[in-house]
Amino acid sequence: MLDRYPRLFAFLFMALFAGLIWLYVREFPHFGNSINMRRLVWGSIVVVLSLSAGLLWFWRERLMPSDKHLPEITFLLLIPPLFAPLAGSLLNRTFASETEISFTFLSEKPFVATPYGLIKTDQVEPTGYELIVRDAEGEEHRFRYKKQAYFPLTKRGESILLPFRDGRLGTQVLEIE
């Protein structure tokens, strides 16, 4: 079937690849607004690399001689680990339960992010806000969101509750946009 319609399959593969990249870009804000995301990312990569190595071992007779099958081997060792954090994050958030976590408020600062820089005559308006808080263990966390300032009247040192999704893979994701 692949031999009859190679262009169709190439087009479908590229459409799938573009869709995965689009999903990855949409997932970036969740990566930044998560607690323990580093552990989830590295864990996902290790699991997918193990699965890829297992597939290579399972298909070792089919992939001999290895110099003729170098594209397949390279694909199995490079592409799945690149998309493993996306799969891990989506799995983490899919069956997550909602919870609220208490933090000590440190600051909420506006920031400006423009793709092409600022022009001298432009009116500078914030494009988002960065919330800096400290958890019960004393670890500092930074979260970014774009819609509005949620804590304009809160003073440094006050306790605040933030809405999180408690992920099934151990990563908590802030639910403020």
Short mmCIF file of C-alpha atoms in Angstrom, two decimals:
data_model
loop_
_atom_site.label_atom_id
_atom_site.label_comp_id
_atom_site.label_asym_id
_atom_site.label_seq_id
_atom_site.Cartn_x
_atom_site.Cartn_y
_atom_site.Cartn_z
CA MET A 1 0.00 0.00 0.00
CA LEU A 2 2.88 2.39 0.80
CA ASP A 3 4.38 1.59 -2.60
CA ARG A 4 1.21 2.52 -4.49
CA TYR A 5 0.65 5.95 -2.95
CA PRO A 6 3.98 7.28 -1.64
CA ARG A 7 3.03 10.95 -2.07
CA LEU A 8 -0.24 10.51 -0.20
CA PHE A 9 1.54 8.87 2.73
CA ALA A 10 4.26 11.51 2.70
CA PHE A 11 1.58 14.22 2.80
CA LEU A 12 -0.29 12.49 5.63
CA PHE A 13 2.94 12.02 7.59
CA MET A 14 3.84 15.70 7.19
CA ALA A 15 0.31 16.74 8.23
CA LEU A 16 0.63 14.53 11.32
CA PHE A 17 4.07 15.99 12.07
CA ALA A 18 2.75 19.58 11.68
CA GLY A 19 -0.19 18.72 13.97
CA LEU A 20 2.18 17.39 16.63
CA ILE A 21 4.29 20.54 16.45
CA TRP A 22 1.12 22.66 16.76
CA LEU A 23 0.10 20.66 19.86
CA TYR A 24 3.60 21.10 21.30
CA VAL A 25 3.41 24.88 20.90
CA ARG A 26 -0.02 24.94 22.56
CA GLU A 27 1.41 22.92 25.46
CA PHE A 28 4.33 25.30 26.22
CA PRO A 29 2.35 27.52 28.66
CA HIS A 30 1.49 24.41 30.68
CA PHE A 31 5.16 23.42 30.80
CA GLY A 32 6.10 26.80 32.29
CA ASN A 33 3.26 26.89 34.80
CA SER A 34 3.90 23.48 36.34
CA ILE A 35 5.49 22.16 39.50
CA ASN A 36 7.85 19.17 39.01
CA MET A 37 7.74 19.47 35.21
CA ARG A 38 11.45 18.70 34.88
CA ARG A 39 10.87 15.28 36.44
CA LEU A 40 7.94 14.60 34.09
CA VAL A 41 9.93 15.64 31.00
CA TRP A 42 12.97 13.50 31.82
CA GLY A 43 10.80 10.58 32.91
CA SER A 44 8.88 10.71 29.64
CA ILE A 45 12.08 10.79 27.62
CA VAL A 46 13.54 7.81 29.52
CA VAL A 47 10.34 5.76 29.10
CA VAL A 48 10.11 6.49 25.37
CA LEU A 49 13.81 5.80 24.81
CA SER A 50 13.36 2.47 26.60
CA LEU A 51 10.38 1.63 24.39
CA SER A 52 12.34 2.63 21.27
CA ALA A 53 15.29 0.49 22.33
CA GLY A 54 12.89 -2.39 23.00
CA LEU A 55 11.38 -2.05 19.54
CA LEU A 56 14.84 -1.99 17.97
CA TRP A 57 15.78 -5.13 19.89
CA PHE A 58 12.49 -6.83 18.93
CA TRP A 59 13.02 -5.97 15.23
CA ARG A 60 16.77 -6.60 15.24
CA GLU A 61 16.62 -9.39 12.61
CA ARG A 62 14.42 -7.28 10.34
CA LEU A 63 16.78 -4.30 10.62
CA MET A 64 19.89 -6.22 9.55
CA PRO A 65 22.19 -5.12 8.00
CA SER A 66 21.97 -1.97 10.06
CA ASP A 67 23.69 0.25 7.49
CA LYS A 68 20.76 -0.29 5.08
CA HIS A 69 18.20 0.56 7.78
CA LEU A 70 19.91 3.59 9.26
CA PRO A 71 16.95 5.97 8.57
CA GLU A 72 14.53 3.71 10.47
CA ILE A 73 16.92 3.26 13.38
CA THR A 74 17.65 6.99 13.55
CA PHE A 75 13.93 7.78 13.40
CA LEU A 76 13.15 5.41 16.29
CA LEU A 77 15.94 6.83 18.43
CA LEU A 78 15.41 10.57 17.75
CA ILE A 79 11.80 11.46 16.94
CA PRO A 80 9.86 9.66 19.73
CA PRO A 81 12.01 11.14 22.55
CA LEU A 82 11.50 14.62 21.07
CA PHE A 83 7.73 14.26 21.42
CA ALA A 84 7.80 12.32 24.72
CA PRO A 85 7.37 15.45 26.90
CA LEU A 86 4.26 16.37 24.92
CA ALA A 87 2.77 12.93 25.47
CA GLY A 88 3.72 12.98 29.16
CA SER A 89 2.18 16.41 29.72
CA LEU A 90 -1.04 15.50 27.90
CA LEU A 91 -1.33 12.24 29.86
CA ASN A 92 -0.61 14.09 33.10
CA ARG A 93 -3.37 16.65 32.51
CA THR A 94 -5.96 14.33 30.93
CA PHE A 95 -7.25 12.71 34.10
CA ALA A 96 -6.10 15.39 36.53
CA SER A 97 -8.21 16.45 39.48
CA GLU A 98 -8.65 20.07 40.50
CA THR A 99 -7.14 21.28 43.75
CA GLU A 100 -6.04 24.50 45.43
CA ILE A 101 -2.57 24.98 46.88
CA SER A 102 -1.57 27.65 49.38
CA PHE A 103 1.49 29.79 48.65
CA THR A 104 3.14 32.83 50.18
CA PHE A 105 2.81 35.76 47.80
CA LEU A 106 6.08 37.47 46.87
CA SER A 107 5.24 39.62 43.84
CA GLU A 108 3.27 39.97 40.65
CA LYS A 109 5.06 41.89 37.90
CA PRO A 110 3.88 42.86 34.43
CA PHE A 111 6.12 41.97 31.51
CA VAL A 112 6.29 42.93 27.85
CA ALA A 113 6.99 40.29 25.22
CA THR A 114 7.01 41.31 21.58
CA PRO A 115 8.23 39.17 18.70
CA TYR A 116 10.02 42.04 16.93
CA GLY A 117 11.11 44.27 19.82
CA LEU A 118 9.87 47.68 20.90
CA ILE A 119 9.77 50.81 18.82
CA LYS A 120 10.67 54.01 20.61
CA THR A 121 7.30 55.70 19.92
CA ASP A 122 5.15 52.71 20.95
CA GLN A 123 2.99 52.85 24.05
CA VAL A 124 4.30 50.09 26.29
CA GLU A 125 1.51 47.97 27.74
CA PRO A 126 2.03 44.69 29.57
CA THR A 127 1.45 41.56 27.51
CA GLY A 128 1.38 39.32 30.58
CA TYR A 129 2.12 38.98 34.27
CA GLU A 130 4.66 36.98 36.24
CA LEU A 131 3.60 35.71 39.65
CA ILE A 132 6.35 34.85 42.12
CA VAL A 133 5.34 32.75 45.12
CA ARG A 134 6.95 30.55 47.77
CA ASP A 135 5.56 27.17 48.78
CA ALA A 136 5.44 25.59 52.25
CA GLU A 137 8.93 24.05 51.80
CA GLY A 138 10.40 27.48 51.02
CA GLU A 139 10.90 26.82 47.29
CA GLU A 140 10.24 29.77 44.99
CA HIS A 141 8.01 29.31 41.94
CA ARG A 142 7.37 31.61 38.97
CA PHE A 143 4.19 31.40 36.94
CA ARG A 144 3.20 33.42 33.86
CA TYR A 145 -0.23 34.30 32.57
CA LYS A 146 -1.57 36.77 30.04
CA LYS A 147 -5.15 37.81 30.72
CA GLN A 148 -5.02 40.06 33.79
CA ALA A 149 -3.31 40.81 37.08
CA TYR A 150 -4.97 38.50 39.61
CA PHE A 151 -3.33 39.87 42.75
CA PRO A 152 -3.01 43.67 42.37
CA LEU A 153 -3.89 44.43 46.01
CA THR A 154 -2.06 41.53 47.66
CA LYS A 155 0.89 42.44 49.85
CA ARG A 156 4.18 40.57 50.06
CA GLY A 157 4.03 37.74 52.62
CA GLU A 158 0.26 37.18 52.42
CA SER A 159 -1.07 33.69 51.86
CA ILE A 160 -2.86 33.02 48.57
CA LEU A 161 -4.65 29.98 47.10
CA LEU A 162 -3.93 29.06 43.50
CA PRO A 163 -6.04 26.66 41.39
CA PHE A 164 -4.04 23.68 40.15
CA ARG A 165 -4.75 20.49 38.27
CA ASP A 166 -3.14 17.66 40.22
CA GLY A 167 -1.82 15.47 37.42
CA ARG A 168 -1.83 11.70 37.49
CA LEU A 169 1.91 11.56 36.75
CA GLY A 170 2.86 13.76 39.71
CA THR A 171 3.02 17.18 38.07
CA GLN A 172 0.74 19.99 39.20
CA VAL A 173 -0.31 22.53 36.55
CA LEU A 174 -1.53 26.06 37.34
CA GLU A 175 -4.97 26.77 35.88
CA ILE A 176 -4.71 30.56 35.52
CA GLU A 177 -4.46 31.82 31.94
#
